Amino acid sequence: MRLWPRRHGTSLDLLVAGLGNPGREYARNRHNVGWMVVDELARRHGGAWRGKFNGQLAEVRIDGHKVALLKPETYMNDSGRSVKAAMQFFKLEPDTVLVVHDEGDFDLGRLQARLGGGLAGHNGLRSIAQHLGTDEFLRLRVGVGRPERGDNRKLADFVLSDFRAEDDVEALVKEAADAVETLDAEGLEAAQRAINGRRS
């Protein structure tokens, strides 16, 4: 059973917003893992990107459900402007918005699905909470790790650096995309049972 029934007045089941920064220089950054995940979902389900809502939008069907994939192009700190515009257009409630984002407090590859919760100093989440007027939206937290011992970079600088070849980002993105599909098909609780606390 899914977490949410489709609400009257909307033709969409779920909006999946992957957070990141626009520009080739950011494309492989840890901070852009949200974009990588929605790119993978678009690839799997034949989505075509087009400019909309100050970002890139692709509409797909996943397991028979209508899902919109969004990549805000407002830069991370203003992600909420894009997410709110899409949410209003599709007449969605916050609990049918799933935000996929990097999590520097998690080991590389750890995933967690949740509804609501703190913002953990993440500027993208903060912007979305401010624009939506609530923090009660769905999140998929994707662990990107922290600086290792001897690495004196601040976390903010670390997440703006590229994944290493040995990080196997392709496997990480695949598992995160799988988690989005599980959440859409079976609901939040099923996704939590499948992924929370597990490391890829």
Short mmCIF file of C-alpha atoms in Angstrom, two decimals:
data_model
loop_
_atom_site.label_atom_id
_atom_site.label_comp_id
_atom_site.label_asym_id
_atom_site.label_seq_id
_atom_site.Cartn_x
_atom_site.Cartn_y
_atom_site.Cartn_z
CA MET A 1 0.00 0.00 0.00
CA ARG A 2 1.34 3.42 -0.92
CA LEU A 3 1.82 6.20 1.60
CA TRP A 4 -0.42 8.60 -0.29
CA PRO A 5 -3.49 8.33 -2.49
CA ARG A 6 -3.60 10.66 -5.46
CA ARG A 7 -5.35 13.80 -4.30
CA HIS A 8 -8.27 15.33 -6.14
CA GLY A 9 -7.22 17.99 -8.60
CA THR A 10 -3.74 16.70 -9.40
CA SER A 11 -2.67 14.34 -12.16
CA LEU A 12 0.71 13.62 -10.55
CA ASP A 13 1.60 11.01 -7.94
CA LEU A 14 5.05 12.23 -6.92
CA LEU A 15 7.49 15.07 -7.56
CA VAL A 16 11.13 14.00 -7.19
CA ALA A 17 13.51 16.93 -6.86
CA GLY A 18 17.20 16.10 -7.11
CA LEU A 19 19.39 18.82 -5.64
CA GLY A 20 22.57 20.11 -7.24
CA ASN A 21 24.29 23.07 -8.82
CA PRO A 22 24.21 23.92 -12.54
CA GLY A 23 27.45 24.08 -14.50
CA ARG A 24 29.90 21.55 -15.89
CA GLU A 25 32.35 22.23 -13.07
CA TYR A 26 29.86 20.88 -10.52
CA ALA A 27 28.62 17.88 -12.49
CA ARG A 28 30.59 15.21 -10.57
CA ASN A 29 30.55 16.93 -7.19
CA ARG A 30 29.30 15.01 -4.17
CA HIS A 31 26.84 17.89 -3.67
CA ASN A 32 25.26 17.02 -7.03
CA VAL A 33 24.34 13.44 -6.24
CA GLY A 34 20.64 14.39 -6.25
CA TRP A 35 20.91 15.47 -9.88
CA MET A 36 22.71 12.22 -10.71
CA VAL A 37 19.87 10.18 -9.20
CA VAL A 38 17.09 11.93 -11.13
CA ASP A 39 19.21 11.71 -14.30
CA GLU A 40 19.36 7.94 -13.75
CA LEU A 41 15.59 7.77 -13.23
CA ALA A 42 14.99 9.76 -16.42
CA ARG A 43 17.33 7.41 -18.30
CA ARG A 44 15.57 4.30 -17.00
CA HIS A 45 12.07 5.51 -17.75
CA GLY A 46 12.58 7.40 -21.01
CA GLY A 47 12.21 10.90 -19.60
CA ALA A 48 13.11 13.92 -21.73
CA TRP A 49 14.33 17.05 -19.96
CA ARG A 50 12.89 20.47 -20.76
CA GLY A 51 13.34 23.86 -19.14
CA LYS A 52 10.61 24.68 -16.61
CA PHE A 53 10.26 26.05 -13.05
CA ASN A 54 13.76 27.58 -13.08
CA GLY A 55 15.13 24.13 -13.69
CA GLN A 56 14.88 21.02 -15.84
CA LEU A 57 11.74 18.88 -15.72
CA ALA A 58 11.07 15.37 -17.03
CA GLU A 59 7.72 13.60 -16.66
CA VAL A 60 7.78 9.80 -16.58
CA ARG A 61 5.72 6.81 -15.55
CA ILE A 62 7.18 4.56 -12.87
CA ASP A 63 5.25 1.41 -12.01
CA GLY A 64 2.15 2.98 -13.59
CA HIS A 65 2.41 6.17 -11.54
CA LYS A 66 2.90 9.65 -12.95
CA VAL A 67 6.15 11.06 -11.58
CA ALA A 68 7.81 14.40 -12.33
CA LEU A 69 11.59 14.65 -12.02
CA LEU A 70 13.03 18.08 -11.30
CA LYS A 71 16.57 19.47 -11.33
CA PRO A 72 16.47 23.02 -9.91
CA GLU A 73 18.95 25.28 -11.73
CA THR A 74 18.76 28.08 -9.18
CA TYR A 75 21.92 26.94 -7.38
CA MET A 76 21.58 24.97 -4.17
CA ASN A 77 20.86 27.90 -1.85
CA ASP A 78 17.69 28.83 -3.76
CA SER A 79 16.37 25.35 -4.61
CA GLY A 80 13.08 26.06 -2.89
CA ARG A 81 12.02 28.58 -5.52
CA SER A 82 12.04 25.90 -8.21
CA VAL A 83 10.49 23.19 -6.03
CA LYS A 84 7.66 25.46 -4.88
CA ALA A 85 6.83 26.51 -8.45
CA ALA A 86 6.59 22.87 -9.54
CA MET A 87 4.59 21.86 -6.46
CA GLN A 88 2.06 24.65 -7.04
CA PHE A 89 1.76 23.89 -10.75
CA PHE A 90 0.97 20.22 -10.09
CA LYS A 91 -1.25 21.09 -7.07
CA LEU A 92 0.74 18.85 -4.73
CA GLU A 93 0.99 18.73 -0.97
CA PRO A 94 4.47 18.74 0.62
CA ASP A 95 4.26 15.06 1.55
CA THR A 96 4.15 14.15 -2.16
CA VAL A 97 7.44 15.96 -2.78
CA LEU A 98 10.58 13.82 -2.48
CA VAL A 99 13.89 15.68 -2.23
CA VAL A 100 17.01 13.65 -3.07
CA HIS A 101 20.13 15.21 -1.57
CA ASP A 102 23.67 14.58 -0.42
CA GLU A 103 24.26 13.80 3.25
CA GLY A 104 27.71 14.57 4.65
CA ASP A 105 26.86 13.07 8.04
CA PHE A 106 26.45 9.61 6.47
CA ASP A 107 29.14 7.21 5.35
CA LEU A 108 29.52 6.90 1.61
CA GLY A 109 26.66 4.82 0.21
CA ARG A 110 24.37 4.90 3.24
CA LEU A 111 20.77 5.79 2.34
CA GLN A 112 17.86 6.95 4.46
CA ALA A 113 14.26 7.77 3.50
CA ARG A 114 12.20 9.91 5.84
CA LEU A 115 9.33 12.38 6.07
CA GLY A 116 10.21 15.69 7.69
CA GLY A 117 12.99 16.13 10.22
CA GLY A 118 15.81 18.59 10.67
CA LEU A 119 17.68 20.40 7.95
CA ALA A 120 21.17 19.36 9.12
CA GLY A 121 22.74 22.59 7.89
CA HIS A 122 21.90 21.72 4.28
CA ASN A 123 21.26 24.94 2.37
CA GLY A 124 19.10 23.26 -0.26
CA LEU A 125 16.80 21.75 2.36
CA ARG A 126 16.66 25.05 4.23
CA SER A 127 15.61 26.90 1.08
CA ILE A 128 12.89 24.33 0.34
CA ALA A 129 11.53 24.46 3.89
CA GLN A 130 11.43 28.25 3.74
CA HIS A 131 9.61 28.38 0.40
CA LEU A 132 7.14 25.61 1.25
CA GLY A 133 6.55 26.92 4.76
CA THR A 134 7.12 23.46 6.23
CA ASP A 135 9.79 20.81 6.63
CA GLU A 136 7.22 18.02 6.24
CA PHE A 137 8.36 16.86 2.83
CA LEU A 138 9.91 13.52 1.91
CA ARG A 139 13.69 13.18 1.74
CA LEU A 140 16.11 10.60 0.45
CA ARG A 141 19.43 11.22 2.14
CA VAL A 142 22.37 9.88 0.14
CA GLY A 143 25.59 9.44 2.08
CA VAL A 144 28.63 11.03 0.45
CA GLY A 145 31.02 10.69 3.40
CA ARG A 146 33.17 13.21 5.23
CA PRO A 147 36.82 14.29 4.93
CA GLU A 148 39.08 11.46 6.05
CA ARG A 149 41.66 11.82 8.80
CA GLY A 150 44.38 14.18 7.64
CA ASP A 151 42.05 15.96 5.21
CA ASN A 152 41.61 19.44 6.68
CA ARG A 153 38.90 20.59 4.29
CA LYS A 154 35.67 21.85 5.78
CA LEU A 155 32.64 19.71 5.00
CA ALA A 156 31.25 22.46 2.74
CA ASP A 157 34.42 22.30 0.62
CA PHE A 158 34.47 18.50 0.67
CA VAL A 159 30.95 18.11 -0.74
CA LEU A 160 31.83 20.57 -3.51
CA SER A 161 34.66 18.28 -4.61
CA ASP A 162 34.28 15.44 -7.08
CA PHE A 163 33.70 11.82 -6.17
CA ARG A 164 36.84 9.72 -6.46
CA ALA A 165 37.07 6.89 -8.99
CA GLU A 166 37.17 4.34 -6.16
CA ASP A 167 33.91 5.69 -4.70
CA ASP A 168 31.91 3.77 -7.36
CA VAL A 169 29.41 6.59 -7.77
CA GLU A 170 27.54 4.63 -10.45
CA ALA A 171 26.61 1.91 -7.93
CA LEU A 172 25.62 4.55 -5.37
CA VAL A 173 23.37 6.35 -7.84
CA LYS A 174 21.80 3.06 -8.97
CA GLU A 175 20.90 2.09 -5.40
CA ALA A 176 19.48 5.54 -4.67
CA ALA A 177 17.37 5.40 -7.84
CA ASP A 178 16.17 1.93 -6.80
CA ALA A 179 15.13 3.44 -3.46
CA VAL A 180 13.07 6.16 -5.18
CA GLU A 181 11.29 3.48 -7.22
CA THR A 182 10.55 1.46 -4.07
CA LEU A 183 9.18 4.52 -2.30
CA ASP A 184 6.96 5.38 -5.25
CA ALA A 185 5.69 1.83 -5.72
CA GLU A 186 5.28 0.70 -2.12
CA GLY A 187 5.33 3.80 0.08
CA LEU A 188 7.66 5.29 2.64
CA GLU A 189 7.57 2.50 5.21
CA ALA A 190 8.54 -0.12 2.64
CA ALA A 191 11.39 2.07 1.42
CA GLN A 192 12.58 2.57 4.98
CA ARG A 193 12.58 -1.18 5.64
CA ALA A 194 14.51 -1.77 2.43
CA ILE A 195 17.22 0.84 2.76
CA ASN A 196 17.46 2.68 6.08
CA GLY A 197 20.76 2.05 7.78
CA ARG A 198 22.02 -0.18 5.01
CA ARG A 199 25.28 0.65 3.31
CA SER A 200 25.77 -0.03 -0.37
#
